[in-house]
Amino acid sequence: MKTTRMLAAAATTAALSLSVLTASPAEAGVTRSFSESASDGSASWGTVTFSNYSWSVDAYIYRDSGAAITLEVCGHQTLNNGSWGLLTCKSASNGGSIGSTRHVTLSGSADWAKVGMVTTYLYVNGVYADGDWNYAF
């Protein structure tokens, strides 16, 4: 009887391990690159990583003038009607000296919605300068 229970436990463990190994690529993470630039020479660049219900951005913000430079990053879900629903936004700025580069990490998640897109927008003195739509698929 003990041997039967051990064999059943081993078979269950093997089946569970197999299901973990067959995870889809979206569950394992998808990474996209982005790059924004402004007319004053300021810029932002980096990567967006998607993992089903979350996103993270590893970015650099370069300041090339005395203007206020801000990177805004927003996660979006795909709605049933094919449009996008905003989940959450995060932002970071570079208030350092002219010619400086700031490294930032921003992330967000939602328990109820798969993240399908992350927008990356660069603002100079609060005015939109450039942006990308980064898709998980």
Short mmCIF file of N, CA and C in Angstrom, two decimals:
data_model
loop_
_atom_site.label_atom_id
_atom_site.label_comp_id
_atom_site.label_asym_id
_atom_site.label_seq_id
_atom_site.Cartn_x
_atom_site.Cartn_y
_atom_site.Cartn_z
N MET A 1 0.82 -1.19 0.00
CA MET A 1 0.00 0.00 0.00
C MET A 1 0.87 1.25 0.00
N LYS A 2 1.93 1.22 0.82
CA LYS A 2 2.83 2.37 0.88
C LYS A 2 3.50 2.60 -0.47
N THR A 3 3.90 1.50 -1.13
CA THR A 3 4.55 1.60 -2.43
C THR A 3 3.58 2.20 -3.46
N THR A 4 2.32 1.82 -3.41
CA THR A 4 1.33 2.35 -4.34
C THR A 4 1.17 3.85 -4.15
N ARG A 5 1.10 4.30 -2.88
CA ARG A 5 0.97 5.74 -2.61
C ARG A 5 2.21 6.50 -3.09
N MET A 6 3.39 5.93 -2.91
CA MET A 6 4.63 6.59 -3.35
C MET A 6 4.66 6.69 -4.87
N LEU A 7 4.24 5.64 -5.57
CA LEU A 7 4.20 5.67 -7.03
C LEU A 7 3.18 6.70 -7.52
N ALA A 8 2.03 6.77 -6.85
CA ALA A 8 1.01 7.75 -7.23
C ALA A 8 1.53 9.17 -7.00
N ALA A 9 2.21 9.38 -5.89
CA ALA A 9 2.78 10.70 -5.60
C ALA A 9 3.84 11.06 -6.63
N ALA A 10 4.68 10.11 -7.02
CA ALA A 10 5.71 10.36 -8.01
C ALA A 10 5.09 10.69 -9.37
N ALA A 11 4.02 9.97 -9.73
CA ALA A 11 3.35 10.23 -11.00
C ALA A 11 2.71 11.62 -11.00
N THR A 12 2.12 12.02 -9.87
CA THR A 12 1.51 13.35 -9.76
C THR A 12 2.57 14.43 -9.86
N THR A 13 3.69 14.22 -9.17
CA THR A 13 4.79 15.19 -9.23
C THR A 13 5.32 15.31 -10.65
N ALA A 14 5.48 14.19 -11.33
CA ALA A 14 5.98 14.22 -12.72
C ALA A 14 4.99 14.96 -13.62
N ALA A 15 3.70 14.74 -13.43
CA ALA A 15 2.69 15.42 -14.25
C ALA A 15 2.70 16.92 -13.99
N LEU A 16 2.83 17.31 -12.74
CA LEU A 16 2.89 18.74 -12.41
C LEU A 16 4.15 19.38 -12.98
N SER A 17 5.26 18.69 -12.91
CA SER A 17 6.50 19.22 -13.45
C SER A 17 6.41 19.39 -14.95
N LEU A 18 5.75 18.46 -15.62
CA LEU A 18 5.59 18.53 -17.06
C LEU A 18 4.77 19.76 -17.44
N SER A 19 3.72 20.06 -16.67
CA SER A 19 2.90 21.22 -17.01
C SER A 19 3.68 22.52 -16.83
N VAL A 20 4.61 22.56 -15.91
CA VAL A 20 5.44 23.75 -15.73
C VAL A 20 6.39 23.91 -16.91
N LEU A 21 6.90 22.83 -17.43
CA LEU A 21 7.84 22.89 -18.54
C LEU A 21 7.18 23.32 -19.85
N THR A 22 5.87 23.15 -19.97
CA THR A 22 5.20 23.47 -21.22
C THR A 22 4.57 24.88 -21.18
N ALA A 23 5.10 25.75 -20.36
CA ALA A 23 4.57 27.12 -20.30
C ALA A 23 4.76 27.82 -21.64
N SER A 24 3.79 28.64 -22.00
CA SER A 24 3.87 29.35 -23.28
C SER A 24 4.91 30.45 -23.21
N PRO A 25 5.41 30.93 -24.36
CA PRO A 25 6.40 32.00 -24.37
C PRO A 25 5.91 33.27 -23.68
N ALA A 26 4.63 33.59 -23.78
CA ALA A 26 4.10 34.81 -23.14
C ALA A 26 4.23 34.71 -21.64
N GLU A 27 4.05 33.50 -21.09
CA GLU A 27 4.18 33.33 -19.66
C GLU A 27 5.64 33.45 -19.23
N ALA A 28 6.55 33.08 -20.11
CA ALA A 28 7.96 33.14 -19.79
C ALA A 28 8.52 34.56 -19.90
N GLY A 29 7.83 35.44 -20.64
CA GLY A 29 8.27 36.82 -20.78
C GLY A 29 8.62 37.18 -22.21
N VAL A 30 8.15 38.31 -22.66
CA VAL A 30 8.44 38.84 -23.98
C VAL A 30 9.08 40.20 -23.78
N THR A 31 10.18 40.48 -24.48
CA THR A 31 10.88 41.75 -24.32
C THR A 31 10.91 42.52 -25.63
N ARG A 32 10.62 43.80 -25.56
CA ARG A 32 10.66 44.70 -26.71
C ARG A 32 11.55 45.89 -26.38
N SER A 33 12.20 46.44 -27.40
CA SER A 33 13.04 47.63 -27.24
C SER A 33 12.28 48.88 -27.65
N PHE A 34 12.62 50.01 -27.05
CA PHE A 34 12.03 51.28 -27.44
C PHE A 34 13.09 52.37 -27.41
N SER A 35 12.81 53.46 -28.13
CA SER A 35 13.71 54.60 -28.16
C SER A 35 12.91 55.85 -28.54
N GLU A 36 13.04 56.90 -27.76
CA GLU A 36 12.38 58.17 -28.01
C GLU A 36 13.42 59.28 -28.06
N SER A 37 13.14 60.33 -28.85
CA SER A 37 14.05 61.47 -28.87
C SER A 37 13.25 62.76 -29.01
N ALA A 38 13.81 63.84 -28.51
CA ALA A 38 13.16 65.15 -28.55
C ALA A 38 14.02 66.12 -29.35
N SER A 39 13.39 67.20 -29.81
CA SER A 39 14.11 68.17 -30.64
C SER A 39 15.22 68.89 -29.88
N ASP A 40 15.16 68.90 -28.55
CA ASP A 40 16.22 69.56 -27.77
C ASP A 40 17.42 68.65 -27.55
N GLY A 41 17.35 67.41 -28.09
CA GLY A 41 18.46 66.46 -27.96
C GLY A 41 18.26 65.46 -26.84
N SER A 42 17.26 65.67 -25.97
CA SER A 42 16.98 64.72 -24.90
C SER A 42 16.40 63.44 -25.49
N ALA A 43 16.52 62.34 -24.74
CA ALA A 43 16.07 61.06 -25.26
C ALA A 43 15.79 60.08 -24.12
N SER A 44 15.09 59.01 -24.47
CA SER A 44 14.91 57.88 -23.56
C SER A 44 14.97 56.60 -24.39
N TRP A 45 15.45 55.53 -23.79
CA TRP A 45 15.55 54.25 -24.49
C TRP A 45 15.60 53.15 -23.45
N GLY A 46 15.33 51.92 -23.90
CA GLY A 46 15.39 50.78 -22.99
C GLY A 46 14.58 49.62 -23.51
N THR A 47 14.11 48.78 -22.57
CA THR A 47 13.34 47.59 -22.91
C THR A 47 12.07 47.52 -22.07
N VAL A 48 11.05 46.92 -22.67
CA VAL A 48 9.79 46.61 -21.99
C VAL A 48 9.70 45.09 -21.93
N THR A 49 9.44 44.54 -20.74
CA THR A 49 9.27 43.10 -20.58
C THR A 49 7.84 42.82 -20.12
N PHE A 50 7.16 41.94 -20.85
CA PHE A 50 5.79 41.54 -20.54
C PHE A 50 5.81 40.16 -19.89
N SER A 51 4.95 39.95 -18.91
CA SER A 51 4.81 38.64 -18.30
C SER A 51 3.35 38.44 -17.90
N ASN A 52 2.50 38.21 -18.89
CA ASN A 52 1.06 38.01 -18.74
C ASN A 52 0.36 39.14 -17.99
N TYR A 53 0.41 39.15 -16.67
CA TYR A 53 -0.35 40.11 -15.89
C TYR A 53 0.53 41.25 -15.35
N SER A 54 1.72 41.38 -15.87
CA SER A 54 2.59 42.46 -15.40
C SER A 54 3.51 42.94 -16.53
N TRP A 55 4.12 44.08 -16.30
CA TRP A 55 5.09 44.64 -17.23
C TRP A 55 6.18 45.33 -16.42
N SER A 56 7.35 45.41 -17.01
CA SER A 56 8.44 46.17 -16.38
C SER A 56 9.25 46.85 -17.49
N VAL A 57 9.75 48.02 -17.16
CA VAL A 57 10.54 48.80 -18.10
C VAL A 57 11.88 49.11 -17.47
N ASP A 58 12.93 48.80 -18.19
CA ASP A 58 14.30 49.15 -17.80
C ASP A 58 14.72 50.26 -18.77
N ALA A 59 14.84 51.49 -18.27
CA ALA A 59 15.00 52.63 -19.18
C ALA A 59 16.13 53.56 -18.76
N TYR A 60 16.57 54.33 -19.74
CA TYR A 60 17.55 55.40 -19.52
C TYR A 60 16.93 56.70 -20.02
N ILE A 61 17.09 57.75 -19.25
CA ILE A 61 16.57 59.07 -19.62
C ILE A 61 17.75 60.02 -19.71
N TYR A 62 17.99 60.55 -20.90
CA TYR A 62 19.10 61.46 -21.16
C TYR A 62 18.59 62.89 -21.23
N ARG A 63 19.24 63.78 -20.50
CA ARG A 63 18.86 65.19 -20.48
C ARG A 63 19.91 65.99 -21.23
N ASP A 64 19.48 66.70 -22.30
CA ASP A 64 20.42 67.45 -23.13
C ASP A 64 20.14 68.95 -23.14
N SER A 65 19.27 69.41 -22.24
CA SER A 65 18.98 70.84 -22.15
C SER A 65 18.53 71.15 -20.72
N GLY A 66 18.20 72.39 -20.48
CA GLY A 66 17.71 72.79 -19.17
C GLY A 66 16.24 72.48 -18.96
N ALA A 67 15.60 71.86 -19.94
CA ALA A 67 14.17 71.54 -19.85
C ALA A 67 13.92 70.38 -18.90
N ALA A 68 12.69 70.28 -18.39
CA ALA A 68 12.27 69.14 -17.57
C ALA A 68 11.98 67.96 -18.50
N ILE A 69 12.65 66.82 -18.28
CA ILE A 69 12.52 65.64 -19.14
C ILE A 69 11.83 64.54 -18.34
N THR A 70 10.73 64.00 -18.88
CA THR A 70 9.97 62.96 -18.18
C THR A 70 9.63 61.82 -19.14
N LEU A 71 9.78 60.60 -18.65
CA LEU A 71 9.35 59.41 -19.37
C LEU A 71 8.10 58.88 -18.67
N GLU A 72 7.00 58.71 -19.42
CA GLU A 72 5.77 58.13 -18.87
C GLU A 72 5.55 56.78 -19.53
N VAL A 73 5.27 55.77 -18.71
CA VAL A 73 5.08 54.41 -19.18
C VAL A 73 3.72 53.92 -18.69
N CYS A 74 2.89 53.41 -19.61
CA CYS A 74 1.54 52.96 -19.25
C CYS A 74 1.28 51.56 -19.77
N GLY A 75 0.73 50.69 -18.93
CA GLY A 75 0.33 49.36 -19.33
C GLY A 75 -1.12 49.35 -19.76
N HIS A 76 -1.44 48.56 -20.79
CA HIS A 76 -2.79 48.48 -21.33
C HIS A 76 -3.19 47.02 -21.52
N GLN A 77 -4.48 46.74 -21.37
CA GLN A 77 -5.01 45.41 -21.65
C GLN A 77 -5.80 45.43 -22.95
N THR A 78 -5.95 44.27 -23.58
CA THR A 78 -6.79 44.15 -24.76
C THR A 78 -8.22 43.88 -24.30
N LEU A 79 -9.16 44.71 -24.76
CA LEU A 79 -10.57 44.52 -24.41
C LEU A 79 -11.26 43.60 -25.41
N ASN A 80 -12.41 43.06 -25.04
CA ASN A 80 -13.15 42.14 -25.92
C ASN A 80 -13.52 42.77 -27.25
N ASN A 81 -13.72 44.09 -27.29
CA ASN A 81 -14.11 44.75 -28.54
C ASN A 81 -12.91 45.13 -29.40
N GLY A 82 -11.70 44.72 -28.99
CA GLY A 82 -10.50 44.98 -29.78
C GLY A 82 -9.78 46.27 -29.45
N SER A 83 -10.36 47.09 -28.59
CA SER A 83 -9.68 48.34 -28.21
C SER A 83 -8.81 48.09 -26.97
N TRP A 84 -8.16 49.15 -26.50
CA TRP A 84 -7.23 49.03 -25.38
C TRP A 84 -7.83 49.67 -24.13
N GLY A 85 -7.58 49.05 -22.99
CA GLY A 85 -8.00 49.59 -21.70
C GLY A 85 -6.78 49.91 -20.86
N LEU A 86 -6.72 51.11 -20.34
CA LEU A 86 -5.57 51.54 -19.53
C LEU A 86 -5.58 50.83 -18.18
N LEU A 87 -4.43 50.27 -17.80
CA LEU A 87 -4.29 49.61 -16.50
C LEU A 87 -3.64 50.54 -15.48
N THR A 88 -2.43 50.97 -15.76
CA THR A 88 -1.72 51.82 -14.82
C THR A 88 -0.59 52.55 -15.53
N CYS A 89 -0.23 53.73 -15.03
CA CYS A 89 0.88 54.51 -15.59
C CYS A 89 1.90 54.81 -14.50
N LYS A 90 3.15 54.88 -14.89
CA LYS A 90 4.24 55.27 -14.00
C LYS A 90 5.10 56.26 -14.77
N SER A 91 5.79 57.13 -14.05
CA SER A 91 6.67 58.08 -14.74
C SER A 91 7.94 58.30 -13.92
N ALA A 92 8.96 58.75 -14.63
CA ALA A 92 10.25 59.10 -14.02
C ALA A 92 10.83 60.26 -14.80
N SER A 93 11.64 61.06 -14.15
CA SER A 93 12.24 62.21 -14.82
C SER A 93 13.74 62.24 -14.57
N ASN A 94 14.40 63.06 -15.37
CA ASN A 94 15.83 63.30 -15.17
C ASN A 94 15.98 64.77 -14.85
N GLY A 95 16.17 65.08 -13.59
CA GLY A 95 16.37 66.46 -13.15
C GLY A 95 17.84 66.75 -12.88
N GLY A 96 18.69 65.87 -13.37
CA GLY A 96 20.13 66.04 -13.15
C GLY A 96 20.72 67.11 -14.04
N SER A 97 22.00 67.17 -14.06
CA SER A 97 22.70 68.18 -14.85
C SER A 97 22.55 67.89 -16.34
N ILE A 98 22.73 68.93 -17.16
CA ILE A 98 22.67 68.78 -18.61
C ILE A 98 23.76 67.81 -19.05
N GLY A 99 23.39 66.86 -19.90
CA GLY A 99 24.33 65.83 -20.35
C GLY A 99 24.31 64.58 -19.50
N SER A 100 23.45 64.54 -18.47
CA SER A 100 23.39 63.36 -17.60
C SER A 100 22.39 62.34 -18.11
N THR A 101 22.60 61.09 -17.72
CA THR A 101 21.69 59.99 -18.05
C THR A 101 21.26 59.33 -16.75
N ARG A 102 19.95 59.15 -16.60
CA ARG A 102 19.41 58.50 -15.40
C ARG A 102 18.86 57.14 -15.78
N HIS A 103 19.21 56.12 -15.00
CA HIS A 103 18.69 54.77 -15.20
C HIS A 103 17.52 54.55 -14.25
N VAL A 104 16.38 54.08 -14.78
CA VAL A 104 15.19 53.84 -13.96
C VAL A 104 14.57 52.49 -14.31
N THR A 105 13.86 51.93 -13.35
CA THR A 105 13.06 50.73 -13.56
C THR A 105 11.65 51.03 -13.10
N LEU A 106 10.68 50.83 -14.00
CA LEU A 106 9.27 51.08 -13.70
C LEU A 106 8.50 49.80 -13.99
N SER A 107 7.46 49.53 -13.20
CA SER A 107 6.67 48.31 -13.44
C SER A 107 5.24 48.49 -12.96
N GLY A 108 4.39 47.60 -13.42
CA GLY A 108 3.00 47.61 -13.01
C GLY A 108 2.40 46.24 -13.25
N SER A 109 1.25 46.00 -12.61
CA SER A 109 0.58 44.72 -12.78
C SER A 109 -0.91 44.86 -12.55
N ALA A 110 -1.63 43.84 -12.98
CA ALA A 110 -3.07 43.74 -12.75
C ALA A 110 -3.40 42.27 -12.56
N ASP A 111 -4.15 41.95 -11.54
CA ASP A 111 -4.50 40.56 -11.27
C ASP A 111 -5.57 40.03 -12.21
N TRP A 112 -6.28 40.91 -12.86
CA TRP A 112 -7.47 40.51 -13.62
C TRP A 112 -7.34 40.73 -15.12
N ALA A 113 -6.21 41.22 -15.61
CA ALA A 113 -6.11 41.53 -17.04
C ALA A 113 -4.71 41.25 -17.57
N LYS A 114 -4.63 40.59 -18.70
CA LYS A 114 -3.33 40.37 -19.34
C LYS A 114 -2.87 41.68 -19.97
N VAL A 115 -1.61 41.98 -19.79
CA VAL A 115 -1.03 43.20 -20.37
C VAL A 115 -0.65 42.91 -21.81
N GLY A 116 -1.24 43.68 -22.74
CA GLY A 116 -0.98 43.45 -24.16
C GLY A 116 -0.13 44.52 -24.80
N MET A 117 -0.04 45.71 -24.15
CA MET A 117 0.72 46.81 -24.74
C MET A 117 1.23 47.72 -23.62
N VAL A 118 2.40 48.29 -23.84
CA VAL A 118 2.94 49.31 -22.95
C VAL A 118 3.35 50.50 -23.81
N THR A 119 2.84 51.67 -23.47
CA THR A 119 3.24 52.88 -24.18
C THR A 119 4.39 53.54 -23.44
N THR A 120 5.33 54.10 -24.20
CA THR A 120 6.46 54.83 -23.63
C THR A 120 6.48 56.21 -24.28
N TYR A 121 6.20 57.25 -23.49
CA TYR A 121 6.11 58.61 -23.99
C TYR A 121 7.15 59.50 -23.33
N LEU A 122 7.83 60.31 -24.14
CA LEU A 122 8.82 61.26 -23.65
C LEU A 122 8.22 62.66 -23.68
N TYR A 123 8.34 63.38 -22.56
CA TYR A 123 7.83 64.75 -22.45
C TYR A 123 8.97 65.71 -22.15
N VAL A 124 8.93 66.89 -22.78
CA VAL A 124 9.89 67.96 -22.52
C VAL A 124 9.09 69.16 -22.03
N ASN A 125 9.38 69.58 -20.81
CA ASN A 125 8.61 70.66 -20.17
C ASN A 125 7.11 70.39 -20.20
N GLY A 126 6.73 69.12 -20.00
CA GLY A 126 5.33 68.73 -19.95
C GLY A 126 4.65 68.58 -21.29
N VAL A 127 5.38 68.78 -22.38
CA VAL A 127 4.81 68.68 -23.73
C VAL A 127 5.32 67.38 -24.38
N TYR A 128 4.39 66.63 -24.97
CA TYR A 128 4.73 65.38 -25.64
C TYR A 128 5.78 65.62 -26.73
N ALA A 129 6.85 64.80 -26.73
CA ALA A 129 7.91 64.93 -27.73
C ALA A 129 7.97 63.72 -28.66
N ASP A 130 7.80 62.50 -28.12
CA ASP A 130 7.92 61.29 -28.92
C ASP A 130 7.37 60.13 -28.11
N GLY A 131 6.99 59.04 -28.80
CA GLY A 131 6.48 57.89 -28.08
C GLY A 131 6.40 56.65 -28.93
N ASP A 132 6.27 55.50 -28.26
CA ASP A 132 6.14 54.20 -28.91
C ASP A 132 5.00 53.42 -28.27
N TRP A 133 4.39 52.56 -29.09
CA TRP A 133 3.45 51.55 -28.59
C TRP A 133 4.18 50.23 -28.71
N ASN A 134 4.42 49.57 -27.59
CA ASN A 134 5.18 48.32 -27.53
C ASN A 134 4.22 47.17 -27.23
N TYR A 135 4.10 46.23 -28.17
CA TYR A 135 3.12 45.16 -28.05
C TYR A 135 3.76 43.87 -27.53
N ALA A 136 2.98 43.11 -26.75
CA ALA A 136 3.45 41.85 -26.19
C ALA A 136 3.42 40.73 -27.21
N PHE A 137 2.73 40.90 -28.33
CA PHE A 137 2.59 39.83 -29.32
C PHE A 137 3.19 40.21 -30.63
#
